Amino acid sequence: MYTLVEDGSQYIVNESYFYKTEPYYAIVKSENEGIITTPSSRDVLDAYIVPICLEKAKLAGISVCDWTVSYQFVPIPAIIYGLNYFSTPSEHFLVKDHEEAKKVVKHITNRGRYPFCYQKIADTSAVNRCVSIFGRSLNCCEEVAEIAEKIYQVFKLPLVEIVLVKDNSGTYSLSSLAPVKYSQLSKEEKEMLQDLLDKRVKRFE
């Protein structure tokens, strides 16, 4: 976990800011001490709860997938996200038939105890992922790069995976924001992150 200190405020840089993790508590501790901290505890909570994430992004003018909260019904094809206490947006499911959907729903709802979120997509839609490092992305088209910049302006996550749905017209819509494993970064992405840290880091924890 890196802490970047600039002008009396600080940035917490980590793979994940999930609720009750060490980075999340580091953010809360700093906020309680009156330190301006990026991302804020509110930012990370909003980012990792899919319906809230999408509504916040939509208000900022970012194209997002239509979503619905359900306990049972799922249209086909669709992307499904769990909404229970332990669910994470890094675990999502693309379902293309009803039998598969039933199995996924049973799993993520703990046999119907919790709701889930689904996003109806077209048969021709494709799911794409993009890593954002301080709002910058590599090997992405101009549209995705612009989305990454906007998402950083809204959620202030230094390191995050952006899950996008591309329709048959080539337009991208935000599906979710998810933690990203450092080990899964490409060589170029690791170099970009290290370069940014080398230029800006003043304290390492």
mmCIF file of N, CA, C and O in Angstrom, residues 69-150:
data_model
loop_
_atom_site.group_PDB
_atom_site.id
_atom_site.type_symbol
_atom_site.label_atom_id
_atom_site.label_comp_id
_atom_site.label_asym_id
_atom_site.label_seq_id
_atom_site.Cartn_x
_atom_site.Cartn_y
_atom_site.Cartn_z
ATOM 1 N N VAL A 69 -32.448 -4.536 -10.068
ATOM 2 C CA VAL A 69 -32.236 -5.397 -8.904
ATOM 3 C C VAL A 69 -33.359 -6.432 -8.864
ATOM 4 O O VAL A 69 -34.534 -6.098 -9.020
ATOM 5 N N SER A 70 -32.990 -7.695 -8.675
ATOM 6 C CA SER A 70 -33.968 -8.778 -8.715
ATOM 7 C C SER A 70 -33.612 -9.851 -7.698
ATOM 8 O O SER A 70 -32.499 -9.867 -7.153
ATOM 9 N N TYR A 71 -34.546 -10.737 -7.439
ATOM 10 C CA TYR A 71 -34.294 -11.908 -6.604
ATOM 11 C C TYR A 71 -34.338 -13.197 -7.425
ATOM 12 O O TYR A 71 -33.847 -14.225 -6.994
ATOM 13 N N GLN A 72 -34.937 -13.130 -8.613
ATOM 14 C CA GLN A 72 -35.130 -14.351 -9.379
ATOM 15 C C GLN A 72 -35.005 -14.148 -10.885
ATOM 16 O O GLN A 72 -34.188 -14.784 -11.529
ATOM 17 N N PHE A 73 -35.797 -13.250 -11.429
ATOM 18 C CA PHE A 73 -35.881 -13.107 -12.879
ATOM 19 C C PHE A 73 -34.583 -12.564 -13.473
ATOM 20 O O PHE A 73 -33.988 -11.618 -12.950
ATOM 21 N N VAL A 74 -34.160 -13.176 -14.592
ATOM 22 C CA VAL A 74 -33.004 -12.705 -15.347
ATOM 23 C C VAL A 74 -33.311 -12.830 -16.838
ATOM 24 O O VAL A 74 -33.606 -13.923 -17.314
ATOM 25 N N PRO A 75 -33.239 -11.736 -17.595
ATOM 26 C CA PRO A 75 -33.379 -11.850 -19.044
ATOM 27 C C PRO A 75 -32.097 -12.442 -19.626
ATOM 28 O O PRO A 75 -31.061 -12.435 -18.977
ATOM 29 N N ILE A 76 -32.160 -12.928 -20.817
ATOM 30 C CA ILE A 76 -31.003 -13.558 -21.457
ATOM 31 C C ILE A 76 -30.704 -12.845 -22.783
ATOM 32 O O ILE A 76 -31.634 -12.622 -23.551
ATOM 33 N N PRO A 77 -29.449 -12.538 -23.044
ATOM 34 C CA PRO A 77 -28.260 -12.638 -22.193
ATOM 35 C C PRO A 77 -28.172 -11.460 -21.222
ATOM 36 O O PRO A 77 -28.804 -10.420 -21.421
ATOM 37 N N ALA A 78 -27.370 -11.628 -20.178
ATOM 38 C CA ALA A 78 -27.245 -10.584 -19.159
ATOM 39 C C ALA A 78 -25.939 -10.737 -18.395
ATOM 40 O O ALA A 78 -25.321 -11.818 -18.389
ATOM 41 N N ILE A 79 -25.530 -9.662 -17.763
ATOM 42 C CA ILE A 79 -24.407 -9.688 -16.830
ATOM 43 C C ILE A 79 -25.004 -9.628 -15.427
ATOM 44 O O ILE A 79 -25.867 -8.785 -15.148
ATOM 45 N N ILE A 80 -24.534 -10.487 -14.539
ATOM 46 C CA ILE A 80 -25.094 -10.573 -13.188
ATOM 47 C C ILE A 80 -24.020 -10.251 -12.149
ATOM 48 O O ILE A 80 -22.890 -10.733 -12.232
ATOM 49 N N TYR A 81 -24.422 -9.433 -11.172
ATOM 50 C CA TYR A 81 -23.553 -9.085 -10.043
ATOM 51 C C TYR A 81 -24.267 -9.387 -8.734
ATOM 52 O O TYR A 81 -25.467 -9.110 -8.595
ATOM 53 N N GLY A 82 -23.537 -9.930 -7.771
ATOM 54 C CA GLY A 82 -24.103 -10.149 -6.449
ATOM 55 C C GLY A 82 -24.209 -8.848 -5.670
ATOM 56 O O GLY A 82 -23.417 -7.918 -5.883
ATOM 57 N N LEU A 83 -25.151 -8.779 -4.756
ATOM 58 C CA LEU A 83 -25.326 -7.599 -3.909
ATOM 59 C C LEU A 83 -25.288 -7.953 -2.422
ATOM 60 O O LEU A 83 -25.669 -7.143 -1.592
ATOM 61 N N ASN A 84 -24.841 -9.166 -2.092
ATOM 62 C CA ASN A 84 -24.793 -9.525 -0.682
ATOM 63 C C ASN A 84 -23.556 -8.908 -0.031
ATOM 64 O O ASN A 84 -22.700 -8.310 -0.689
ATOM 65 N N TYR A 85 -23.437 -9.069 1.254
ATOM 66 C CA TYR A 85 -22.385 -8.431 2.054
ATOM 67 C C TYR A 85 -20.984 -8.771 1.561
ATOM 68 O O TYR A 85 -20.082 -7.939 1.589
ATOM 69 N N PHE A 86 -20.784 -9.995 1.087
ATOM 70 C CA PHE A 86 -19.452 -10.459 0.701
ATOM 71 C C PHE A 86 -19.183 -10.329 -0.802
ATOM 72 O O PHE A 86 -18.104 -10.676 -1.265
ATOM 73 N N SER A 87 -20.157 -9.863 -1.573
ATOM 74 C CA SER A 87 -19.979 -9.820 -3.025
ATOM 75 C C SER A 87 -19.009 -8.715 -3.427
ATOM 76 O O SER A 87 -18.872 -7.704 -2.748
ATOM 77 N N THR A 88 -18.329 -8.938 -4.529
ATOM 78 C CA THR A 88 -17.401 -7.962 -5.077
ATOM 79 C C THR A 88 -17.653 -7.837 -6.572
ATOM 80 O O THR A 88 -17.936 -8.844 -7.240
ATOM 81 N N PRO A 89 -17.565 -6.630 -7.119
ATOM 82 C CA PRO A 89 -17.812 -6.471 -8.557
ATOM 83 C C PRO A 89 -16.765 -7.150 -9.435
ATOM 84 O O PRO A 89 -16.939 -7.264 -10.635
ATOM 85 N N SER A 90 -15.638 -7.603 -8.842
ATOM 86 C CA SER A 90 -14.684 -8.339 -9.659
ATOM 87 C C SER A 90 -15.222 -9.718 -10.004
ATOM 88 O O SER A 90 -14.697 -10.373 -10.894
ATOM 89 N N GLU A 91 -16.271 -10.149 -9.330
ATOM 90 C CA GLU A 91 -16.913 -11.432 -9.646
ATOM 91 C C GLU A 91 -18.257 -11.145 -10.310
ATOM 92 O O GLU A 91 -19.247 -10.870 -9.654
ATOM 93 N N HIS A 92 -18.253 -11.174 -11.631
ATOM 94 C CA HIS A 92 -19.516 -11.006 -12.355
ATOM 95 C C HIS A 92 -19.667 -12.160 -13.339
ATOM 96 O O HIS A 92 -18.697 -12.839 -13.681
ATOM 97 N N PHE A 93 -20.883 -12.376 -13.776
ATOM 98 C CA PHE A 93 -21.186 -13.542 -14.602
ATOM 99 C C PHE A 93 -21.941 -13.106 -15.853
ATOM 100 O O PHE A 93 -22.949 -12.389 -15.756
ATOM 101 N N LEU A 94 -21.458 -13.546 -16.998
ATOM 102 C CA LEU A 94 -22.153 -13.322 -18.262
ATOM 103 C C LEU A 94 -22.952 -14.586 -18.575
ATOM 104 O O LEU A 94 -22.373 -15.648 -18.820
ATOM 105 N N VAL A 95 -24.272 -14.489 -18.509
ATOM 106 C CA VAL A 95 -25.116 -15.671 -18.722
ATOM 107 C C VAL A 95 -25.843 -15.556 -20.055
ATOM 108 O O VAL A 95 -26.335 -14.493 -20.424
ATOM 109 N N LYS A 96 -25.874 -16.707 -20.762
ATOM 110 C CA LYS A 96 -26.452 -16.703 -22.109
ATOM 111 C C LYS A 96 -27.594 -17.693 -22.284
ATOM 112 O O LYS A 96 -28.175 -17.785 -23.358
ATOM 113 N N ASP A 97 -27.895 -18.474 -21.229
ATOM 114 C CA ASP A 97 -29.059 -19.360 -21.295
ATOM 115 C C ASP A 97 -29.674 -19.463 -19.901
ATOM 116 O O ASP A 97 -29.037 -19.143 -18.894
ATOM 117 N N HIS A 98 -30.924 -19.883 -19.834
ATOM 118 C CA HIS A 98 -31.671 -19.863 -18.581
ATOM 119 C C HIS A 98 -31.138 -20.860 -17.551
ATOM 120 O O HIS A 98 -31.159 -20.583 -16.341
ATOM 121 N N GLU A 99 -30.644 -22.000 -17.987
ATOM 122 C CA GLU A 99 -30.107 -22.975 -17.037
ATOM 123 C C GLU A 99 -28.857 -22.426 -16.355
ATOM 124 O O GLU A 99 -28.681 -22.557 -15.139
ATOM 125 N N GLU A 100 -28.002 -21.794 -17.126
ATOM 126 C CA GLU A 100 -26.805 -21.177 -16.573
ATOM 127 C C GLU A 100 -27.188 -20.063 -15.605
ATOM 128 O O GLU A 100 -26.609 -19.926 -14.530
ATOM 129 N N ALA A 101 -28.187 -19.268 -15.993
ATOM 130 C CA ALA A 101 -28.635 -18.157 -15.142
ATOM 131 C C ALA A 101 -29.155 -18.666 -13.808
ATOM 132 O O ALA A 101 -28.873 -18.078 -12.758
ATOM 133 N N LYS A 102 -29.915 -19.761 -13.813
ATOM 134 C CA LYS A 102 -30.448 -20.328 -12.569
ATOM 135 C C LYS A 102 -29.326 -20.715 -11.613
ATOM 136 O O LYS A 102 -29.401 -20.457 -10.409
ATOM 137 N N LYS A 103 -28.280 -21.348 -12.145
ATOM 138 C CA LYS A 103 -27.150 -21.768 -11.320
ATOM 139 C C LYS A 103 -26.428 -20.564 -10.717
ATOM 140 O O LYS A 103 -26.065 -20.565 -9.551
ATOM 141 N N VAL A 104 -26.217 -19.542 -11.539
ATOM 142 C CA VAL A 104 -25.522 -18.345 -11.067
ATOM 143 C C VAL A 104 -26.332 -17.635 -9.993
ATOM 144 O O VAL A 104 -25.803 -17.245 -8.945
ATOM 145 N N VAL A 105 -27.627 -17.469 -10.243
ATOM 146 C CA VAL A 105 -28.491 -16.781 -9.271
ATOM 147 C C VAL A 105 -28.521 -17.544 -7.952
ATOM 148 O O VAL A 105 -28.454 -16.947 -6.868
ATOM 149 N N LYS A 106 -28.615 -18.852 -8.010
ATOM 150 C CA LYS A 106 -28.610 -19.672 -6.787
ATOM 151 C C LYS A 106 -27.333 -19.453 -5.994
ATOM 152 O O LYS A 106 -27.345 -19.350 -4.762
ATOM 153 N N HIS A 107 -26.217 -19.344 -6.712
ATOM 154 C CA HIS A 107 -24.912 -19.156 -6.067
ATOM 155 C C HIS A 107 -24.782 -17.775 -5.439
ATOM 156 O O HIS A 107 -24.428 -17.657 -4.257
ATOM 157 N N ILE A 108 -25.068 -16.712 -6.194
ATOM 158 C CA ILE A 108 -24.790 -15.353 -5.693
ATOM 159 C C ILE A 108 -25.844 -14.838 -4.722
ATOM 160 O O ILE A 108 -25.600 -13.871 -3.997
ATOM 161 N N THR A 109 -27.013 -15.489 -4.687
ATOM 162 C CA THR A 109 -28.051 -15.058 -3.747
ATOM 163 C C THR A 109 -28.087 -15.926 -2.491
ATOM 164 O O THR A 109 -28.903 -15.681 -1.602
ATOM 165 N N ASN A 110 -27.171 -16.924 -2.422
ATOM 166 C CA ASN A 110 -27.203 -17.881 -1.312
ATOM 167 C C ASN A 110 -28.588 -18.489 -1.190
ATOM 168 O O ASN A 110 -29.228 -18.431 -0.161
ATOM 169 N N ARG A 111 -29.015 -19.061 -2.318
ATOM 170 C CA ARG A 111 -30.331 -19.733 -2.414
ATOM 171 C C ARG A 111 -31.487 -18.778 -2.131
ATOM 172 O O ARG A 111 -32.426 -19.107 -1.404
ATOM 173 N N GLY A 112 -31.412 -17.582 -2.703
ATOM 174 C CA GLY A 112 -32.525 -16.642 -2.639
ATOM 175 C C GLY A 112 -32.550 -15.727 -1.433
ATOM 176 O O GLY A 112 -33.519 -14.991 -1.228
ATOM 177 N N ARG A 113 -31.489 -15.724 -0.630
ATOM 178 C CA ARG A 113 -31.486 -14.889 0.573
ATOM 179 C C ARG A 113 -31.135 -13.431 0.295
ATOM 180 O O ARG A 113 -31.454 -12.549 1.078
ATOM 181 N N TYR A 114 -30.438 -13.194 -0.815
ATOM 182 C CA TYR A 114 -29.993 -11.837 -1.129
ATOM 183 C C TYR A 114 -30.401 -11.459 -2.551
ATOM 184 O O TYR A 114 -30.531 -12.328 -3.413
ATOM 185 N N PRO A 115 -30.574 -10.179 -2.810
ATOM 186 C CA PRO A 115 -30.878 -9.751 -4.178
ATOM 187 C C PRO A 115 -29.613 -9.745 -5.030
ATOM 188 O O PRO A 115 -28.504 -9.924 -4.526
ATOM 189 N N PHE A 116 -29.801 -9.543 -6.309
ATOM 190 C CA PHE A 116 -28.669 -9.407 -7.218
ATOM 191 C C PHE A 116 -28.991 -8.318 -8.235
ATOM 192 O O PHE A 116 -30.128 -7.852 -8.329
ATOM 193 N N CYS A 117 -28.004 -7.914 -8.973
ATOM 194 C CA CYS A 117 -28.179 -6.892 -9.995
ATOM 195 C C CYS A 117 -27.897 -7.520 -11.352
ATOM 196 O O CYS A 117 -26.903 -8.223 -11.515
ATOM 197 N N TYR A 118 -28.801 -7.287 -12.308
ATOM 198 C CA TYR A 118 -28.520 -7.765 -13.665
ATOM 199 C C TYR A 118 -28.563 -6.605 -14.650
ATOM 200 O O TYR A 118 -29.234 -5.594 -14.437
ATOM 201 N N GLN A 119 -27.797 -6.777 -15.720
ATOM 202 C CA GLN A 119 -27.773 -5.819 -16.816
ATOM 203 C C GLN A 119 -28.089 -6.562 -18.098
ATOM 204 O O GLN A 119 -27.330 -7.428 -18.521
ATOM 205 N N LYS A 120 -29.227 -6.265 -18.675
ATOM 206 C CA LYS A 120 -29.611 -6.911 -19.943
ATOM 207 C C LYS A 120 -28.731 -6.361 -21.056
ATOM 208 O O LYS A 120 -28.546 -5.160 -21.172
ATOM 209 N N ILE A 121 -28.138 -7.257 -21.831
ATOM 210 C CA ILE A 121 -27.304 -6.833 -22.950
ATOM 211 C C ILE A 121 -27.785 -7.505 -24.229
ATOM 212 O O ILE A 121 -28.530 -8.488 -24.192
ATOM 213 N N ALA A 122 -27.350 -6.983 -25.373
ATOM 214 C CA ALA A 122 -27.742 -7.553 -26.656
ATOM 215 C C ALA A 122 -26.916 -8.797 -26.962
ATOM 216 O O ALA A 122 -25.818 -8.986 -26.422
ATOM 217 N N ASP A 123 -27.435 -9.631 -27.832
ATOM 218 C CA ASP A 123 -26.720 -10.855 -28.225
ATOM 219 C C ASP A 123 -25.353 -10.543 -28.818
ATOM 220 O O ASP A 123 -24.420 -11.337 -28.707
ATOM 221 N N THR A 124 -25.257 -9.393 -29.477
ATOM 222 C CA THR A 124 -24.014 -9.036 -30.162
ATOM 223 C C THR A 124 -23.066 -8.205 -29.295
ATOM 224 O O THR A 124 -21.983 -7.823 -29.755
ATOM 225 N N SER A 125 -23.457 -7.900 -28.054
ATOM 226 C CA SER A 125 -22.617 -7.076 -27.182
ATOM 227 C C SER A 125 -21.389 -7.859 -26.716
ATOM 228 O O SER A 125 -21.428 -9.085 -26.597
ATOM 229 N N ALA A 126 -20.323 -7.128 -26.443
ATOM 230 C CA ALA A 126 -19.095 -7.741 -25.948
ATOM 231 C C ALA A 126 -18.691 -7.073 -24.639
ATOM 232 O O ALA A 126 -18.876 -5.866 -24.462
ATOM 233 N N VAL A 127 -18.155 -7.862 -23.707
ATOM 234 C CA VAL A 127 -17.684 -7.338 -22.426
ATOM 235 C C VAL A 127 -16.179 -7.101 -22.523
ATOM 236 O O VAL A 127 -15.430 -8.009 -22.885
ATOM 237 N N ASN A 128 -15.764 -5.886 -22.237
ATOM 238 C CA ASN A 128 -14.349 -5.520 -22.289
ATOM 239 C C ASN A 128 -13.884 -5.002 -20.937
ATOM 240 O O ASN A 128 -14.681 -4.464 -20.166
ATOM 241 N N ARG A 129 -12.587 -5.167 -20.664
ATOM 242 C CA ARG A 129 -12.006 -4.666 -19.418
ATOM 243 C C ARG A 129 -10.861 -3.722 -19.731
ATOM 244 O O ARG A 129 -10.144 -3.912 -20.715
ATOM 245 N N CYS A 130 -10.693 -2.744 -18.877
ATOM 246 C CA CYS A 130 -9.621 -1.775 -19.053
ATOM 247 C C CYS A 130 -9.107 -1.376 -17.676
ATOM 248 O O CYS A 130 -9.892 -1.119 -16.762
ATOM 249 N N VAL A 131 -7.792 -1.363 -17.498
ATOM 250 C CA VAL A 131 -7.192 -0.930 -16.241
ATOM 251 C C VAL A 131 -6.942 0.572 -16.296
ATOM 252 O O VAL A 131 -6.381 1.077 -17.267
ATOM 253 N N SER A 132 -7.372 1.266 -15.261
ATOM 254 C CA SER A 132 -7.155 2.708 -15.150
ATOM 255 C C SER A 132 -6.143 2.979 -14.039
ATOM 256 O O SER A 132 -6.298 2.502 -12.915
ATOM 257 N N ILE A 133 -5.109 3.743 -14.363
ATOM 258 C CA ILE A 133 -4.072 4.123 -13.408
ATOM 259 C C ILE A 133 -4.069 5.648 -13.324
ATOM 260 O O ILE A 133 -3.639 6.317 -14.260
ATOM 261 N N PHE A 134 -4.608 6.166 -12.245
ATOM 262 C CA PHE A 134 -4.784 7.614 -12.091
ATOM 263 C C PHE A 134 -5.510 8.197 -13.306
ATOM 264 O O PHE A 134 -5.178 9.271 -13.793
ATOM 265 N N GLY A 135 -6.518 7.469 -13.788
ATOM 266 C CA GLY A 135 -7.324 7.948 -14.898
ATOM 267 C C GLY A 135 -6.711 7.735 -16.268
ATOM 268 O O GLY A 135 -7.299 8.131 -17.280
ATOM 269 N N ARG A 136 -5.561 7.110 -16.331
ATOM 270 C CA ARG A 136 -4.899 6.851 -17.605
ATOM 271 C C ARG A 136 -4.962 5.364 -17.934
ATOM 272 O O ARG A 136 -4.894 4.517 -17.043
ATOM 273 N N SER A 137 -5.106 5.051 -19.208
ATOM 274 C CA SER A 137 -5.202 3.657 -19.631
ATOM 275 C C SER A 137 -4.289 3.424 -20.830
ATOM 276 O O SER A 137 -3.993 4.339 -21.598
ATOM 277 N N LEU A 138 -3.842 2.193 -20.977
ATOM 278 C CA LEU A 138 -2.960 1.813 -22.071
ATOM 279 C C LEU A 138 -3.679 0.879 -23.037
ATOM 280 O O LEU A 138 -4.566 0.118 -22.643
ATOM 281 N N ASN A 139 -3.288 0.933 -24.292
ATOM 282 C CA ASN A 139 -3.795 0.011 -25.317
ATOM 283 C C ASN A 139 -5.316 0.015 -25.404
ATOM 284 O O ASN A 139 -5.947 -1.019 -25.610
ATOM 285 N N CYS A 140 -5.907 1.186 -25.201
ATOM 286 C CA CYS A 140 -7.357 1.341 -25.306
ATOM 287 C C CYS A 140 -7.675 2.375 -26.382
ATOM 288 O O CYS A 140 -6.859 3.247 -26.676
ATOM 289 N N CYS A 141 -8.859 2.281 -26.943
ATOM 290 C CA CYS A 141 -9.259 3.262 -27.941
ATOM 291 C C CYS A 141 -9.526 4.615 -27.274
ATOM 292 O O CYS A 141 -9.602 4.718 -26.048
ATOM 293 N N GLU A 142 -9.694 5.632 -28.080
ATOM 294 C CA GLU A 142 -9.879 6.991 -27.560
ATOM 295 C C GLU A 142 -11.123 7.104 -26.684
ATOM 296 O O GLU A 142 -11.105 7.762 -25.644
ATOM 297 N N GLU A 143 -12.213 6.448 -27.085
ATOM 298 C CA GLU A 143 -13.454 6.513 -26.307
ATOM 299 C C GLU A 143 -13.264 5.927 -24.911
ATOM 300 O O GLU A 143 -13.698 6.508 -23.908
ATOM 301 N N VAL A 144 -12.605 4.762 -24.828
ATOM 302 C CA VAL A 144 -12.371 4.127 -23.529
ATOM 303 C C VAL A 144 -11.431 4.975 -22.679
ATOM 304 O O VAL A 144 -11.614 5.104 -21.467
ATOM 305 N N ALA A 145 -10.419 5.553 -23.303
ATOM 306 C CA ALA A 145 -9.489 6.420 -22.568
ATOM 307 C C ALA A 145 -10.220 7.611 -21.962
ATOM 308 O O ALA A 145 -9.955 8.017 -20.823
ATOM 309 N N GLU A 146 -11.167 8.176 -22.702
ATOM 310 C CA GLU A 146 -11.955 9.304 -22.193
ATOM 311 C C GLU A 146 -12.848 8.861 -21.036
ATOM 312 O O GLU A 146 -13.019 9.589 -20.057
ATOM 313 N N ILE A 147 -13.417 7.659 -21.144
ATOM 314 C CA ILE A 147 -14.244 7.129 -20.060
ATOM 315 C C ILE A 147 -13.404 6.948 -18.801
ATOM 316 O O ILE A 147 -13.832 7.286 -17.688
ATOM 317 N N ALA A 148 -12.190 6.410 -18.959
ATOM 318 C CA ALA A 148 -11.300 6.209 -17.811
ATOM 319 C C ALA A 148 -10.988 7.527 -17.113
ATOM 320 O O ALA A 148 -10.978 7.609 -15.879
ATOM 321 N N GLU A 149 -10.755 8.567 -17.885
ATOM 322 C CA GLU A 149 -10.482 9.881 -17.306
ATOM 323 C C GLU A 149 -11.688 10.402 -16.528
ATOM 324 O O GLU A 149 -11.550 10.926 -15.416
ATOM 325 N N LYS A 150 -12.865 10.263 -17.106
ATOM 326 C CA LYS A 150 -14.088 10.732 -16.438
ATOM 327 C C LYS A 150 -14.344 9.949 -15.150
ATOM 328 O O LYS A 150 -14.746 10.526 -14.139
#
